[in-house]
């Protein structure tokens, strides 16, 4: 058993590496889609808001598996052919970006109205208003939900074997006949858990950094506490 595990080690590492690669690519694509459609949903134009709502609800309301298979197998029949990596990135970006768009919209909407009024009083343009005042305050509210989405992308990468990508689940299914189902899938559970903990650590680090930039978090609160003067 130990010899089989050592022999299978490189395959597990290869699968885990590809899983993290597609998780990162999917997360980056989802961030782009999230901010694009999240900001569009706050537009003053009814047409832009309506278009954003239709796209978001469509990709939230349909299956990720069907979207992935549709992009990889159906779009080529319409003249748009994607390599597996591009198809996976696009599917993850659109599906999880639709959920992320609601995160962006909600976080920006949660910024106090007085902050919006202050930016108008200062005469800031729309772009500077959003980038210098509103988004920095909204970002700490976005990070935890985005962290959950990143973990969902990690777990959803197990679907990529459907389009021939040799990620972790694909490698495990190949190894189960040599190692046995119990050993192969138990190791897979542990590997997915460890990868998820990496994402949790990154999320907490990003959350702390974004919170500190706007004067929130333990360090910022500690700095605001008045210092006690020692007396004798």
Short mmCIF file of C-alpha atoms in Angstrom, two decimals, residues 62-212:
data_model
loop_
_atom_site.label_atom_id
_atom_site.label_comp_id
_atom_site.label_asym_id
_atom_site.label_seq_id
_atom_site.Cartn_x
_atom_site.Cartn_y
_atom_site.Cartn_z
CA UNK A 62 -28.57 27.60 -15.07
CA UNK A 63 -26.31 24.66 -14.22
CA UNK A 64 -22.54 25.11 -14.24
CA UNK A 65 -22.19 21.62 -15.76
CA UNK A 66 -24.50 22.50 -18.65
CA UNK A 67 -22.74 25.83 -19.17
CA UNK A 68 -19.35 24.11 -19.27
CA UNK A 69 -20.50 21.45 -21.72
CA UNK A 70 -22.36 24.04 -23.83
CA UNK A 71 -19.27 26.24 -24.15
CA UNK A 72 -16.99 23.30 -24.99
CA UNK A 73 -19.25 21.19 -27.22
CA UNK A 74 -21.97 23.48 -28.62
CA UNK A 75 -20.15 26.74 -29.34
CA UNK A 76 -17.75 25.02 -31.80
CA UNK A 77 -20.82 24.10 -33.87
CA UNK A 78 -21.57 27.83 -34.03
CA UNK A 79 -18.04 28.70 -35.12
CA UNK A 80 -16.53 29.49 -31.68
CA UNK A 81 -14.01 26.86 -30.63
CA UNK A 82 -12.33 26.97 -27.22
CA UNK A 83 -9.46 24.95 -25.87
CA UNK A 84 -10.23 23.14 -22.59
CA UNK A 85 -8.38 25.74 -20.51
CA UNK A 86 -10.22 28.63 -22.13
CA UNK A 87 -13.58 26.86 -21.89
CA UNK A 88 -13.07 26.11 -18.19
CA UNK A 89 -11.96 29.67 -17.42
CA UNK A 90 -14.89 31.15 -19.32
CA UNK A 91 -17.45 28.87 -17.66
CA UNK A 92 -16.13 29.55 -14.17
CA UNK A 93 -15.84 33.27 -14.86
CA UNK A 94 -19.41 33.63 -16.08
CA UNK A 95 -21.04 31.35 -13.51
CA UNK A 96 -19.25 32.50 -10.38
CA UNK A 97 -18.94 36.04 -11.71
CA UNK A 98 -22.73 36.21 -11.78
CA UNK A 99 -22.81 35.44 -8.06
CA UNK A 100 -19.92 37.83 -7.47
CA UNK A 101 -21.76 40.64 -9.26
CA UNK A 102 -24.37 40.56 -6.50
CA UNK A 103 -21.59 40.69 -3.91
CA UNK A 104 -20.14 43.80 -5.57
CA UNK A 105 -23.53 45.46 -5.91
CA UNK A 106 -24.49 44.76 -2.31
CA UNK A 107 -21.15 45.89 -0.87
CA UNK A 108 -21.19 49.17 -2.78
CA UNK A 109 -24.82 49.78 -1.83
CA UNK A 110 -23.89 49.26 1.85
CA UNK A 111 -21.54 52.25 1.89
CA UNK A 112 -23.28 54.95 3.96
CA UNK A 113 -25.17 57.56 2.00
CA UNK A 114 -23.21 60.30 3.75
CA UNK A 115 -20.05 59.08 2.03
CA UNK A 116 -21.68 59.47 -1.37
CA UNK A 117 -22.88 62.94 -0.42
CA UNK A 118 -19.39 63.89 0.75
CA UNK A 119 -17.86 62.92 -2.59
CA UNK A 120 -20.41 65.08 -4.39
CA UNK A 121 -19.71 67.99 -2.06
CA UNK A 122 -15.99 67.66 -2.77
CA UNK A 123 -16.69 67.85 -6.48
CA UNK A 124 -15.16 64.47 -7.28
CA UNK A 125 -15.91 63.00 -10.69
CA UNK A 126 -17.74 59.70 -10.97
CA UNK A 127 -14.57 57.67 -11.57
CA UNK A 128 -12.57 59.24 -8.71
CA UNK A 129 -15.60 59.06 -6.46
CA UNK A 130 -15.82 55.33 -6.96
CA UNK A 131 -12.09 54.47 -6.92
CA UNK A 132 -10.94 56.83 -4.15
CA UNK A 133 -13.84 56.73 -1.68
CA UNK A 134 -16.57 54.16 -2.34
CA UNK A 135 -14.69 51.04 -3.48
CA UNK A 136 -12.03 51.18 -0.72
CA UNK A 137 -14.83 51.13 1.86
CA UNK A 138 -16.79 48.41 0.05
CA UNK A 139 -13.85 46.06 -0.53
CA UNK A 140 -13.63 44.71 3.06
CA UNK A 141 -17.30 43.71 2.77
CA UNK A 142 -16.64 41.89 -0.51
CA UNK A 143 -13.66 39.78 0.54
CA UNK A 144 -15.36 37.13 2.75
CA UNK A 145 -18.09 36.34 0.16
CA UNK A 146 -15.46 36.25 -2.57
CA UNK A 147 -13.46 33.84 -0.41
CA UNK A 148 -16.47 31.53 -0.35
CA UNK A 149 -16.73 31.78 -4.13
CA UNK A 150 -13.04 30.90 -4.52
CA UNK A 151 -13.56 27.75 -2.47
CA UNK A 152 -16.62 26.91 -4.58
CA UNK A 153 -14.49 27.29 -7.71
CA UNK A 154 -11.89 24.96 -6.18
CA UNK A 155 -14.51 22.29 -5.53
CA UNK A 156 -16.19 22.81 -8.90
CA UNK A 157 -12.88 22.15 -10.65
CA UNK A 158 -13.70 18.47 -10.11
CA UNK A 159 -16.15 18.84 -13.02
CA UNK A 160 -13.40 19.63 -15.50
CA UNK A 161 -12.72 15.96 -16.21
CA UNK A 162 -15.92 16.16 -18.28
CA UNK A 163 -13.99 18.07 -20.94
CA UNK A 164 -10.82 16.00 -20.63
CA UNK A 165 -8.80 18.10 -18.18
CA UNK A 166 -6.60 15.91 -15.98
CA UNK A 167 -7.21 17.72 -12.68
CA UNK A 168 -7.22 16.06 -9.26
CA UNK A 169 -10.52 14.19 -9.56
CA UNK A 170 -9.53 12.84 -12.97
CA UNK A 171 -6.25 11.51 -11.58
CA UNK A 172 -8.03 9.98 -8.58
CA UNK A 173 -10.47 8.13 -10.82
CA UNK A 174 -7.53 6.67 -12.71
CA UNK A 175 -5.78 5.63 -9.50
CA UNK A 176 -8.78 4.08 -7.75
CA UNK A 177 -8.30 0.81 -9.65
CA UNK A 178 -4.69 0.49 -8.48
CA UNK A 179 -5.04 1.84 -4.92
CA UNK A 180 -8.65 1.03 -4.18
CA UNK A 181 -11.53 3.49 -3.95
CA UNK A 182 -11.18 4.05 -0.19
CA UNK A 183 -7.53 5.08 -0.30
CA UNK A 184 -7.75 7.13 -3.51
CA UNK A 185 -10.82 9.15 -2.60
CA UNK A 186 -9.77 9.57 1.03
CA UNK A 187 -6.50 11.13 -0.10
CA UNK A 188 -8.45 13.32 -2.51
CA UNK A 189 -10.62 14.57 0.36
CA UNK A 190 -7.54 15.53 2.35
CA UNK A 191 -5.91 17.26 -0.63
CA UNK A 192 -9.03 19.30 -1.40
CA UNK A 193 -9.28 20.27 2.27
CA UNK A 194 -5.66 21.44 2.38
CA UNK A 195 -6.07 23.44 -0.84
CA UNK A 196 -9.20 25.06 0.60
CA UNK A 197 -7.25 26.05 3.73
CA UNK A 198 -4.74 27.85 1.53
CA UNK A 199 -7.59 29.85 0.03
CA UNK A 200 -8.99 30.58 3.50
CA UNK A 201 -5.59 31.91 4.61
CA UNK A 202 -5.30 34.10 1.50
CA UNK A 203 -8.84 35.41 2.03
CA UNK A 204 -8.14 36.37 5.65
CA UNK A 205 -4.91 38.10 4.67
CA UNK A 206 -6.63 40.11 1.92
CA UNK A 207 -9.51 40.95 4.26
CA UNK A 208 -7.11 42.24 6.93
CA UNK A 209 -5.20 44.35 4.39
CA UNK A 210 -8.30 45.92 2.84
CA UNK A 211 -9.80 46.60 6.28
CA UNK A 212 -6.61 48.22 7.56
#
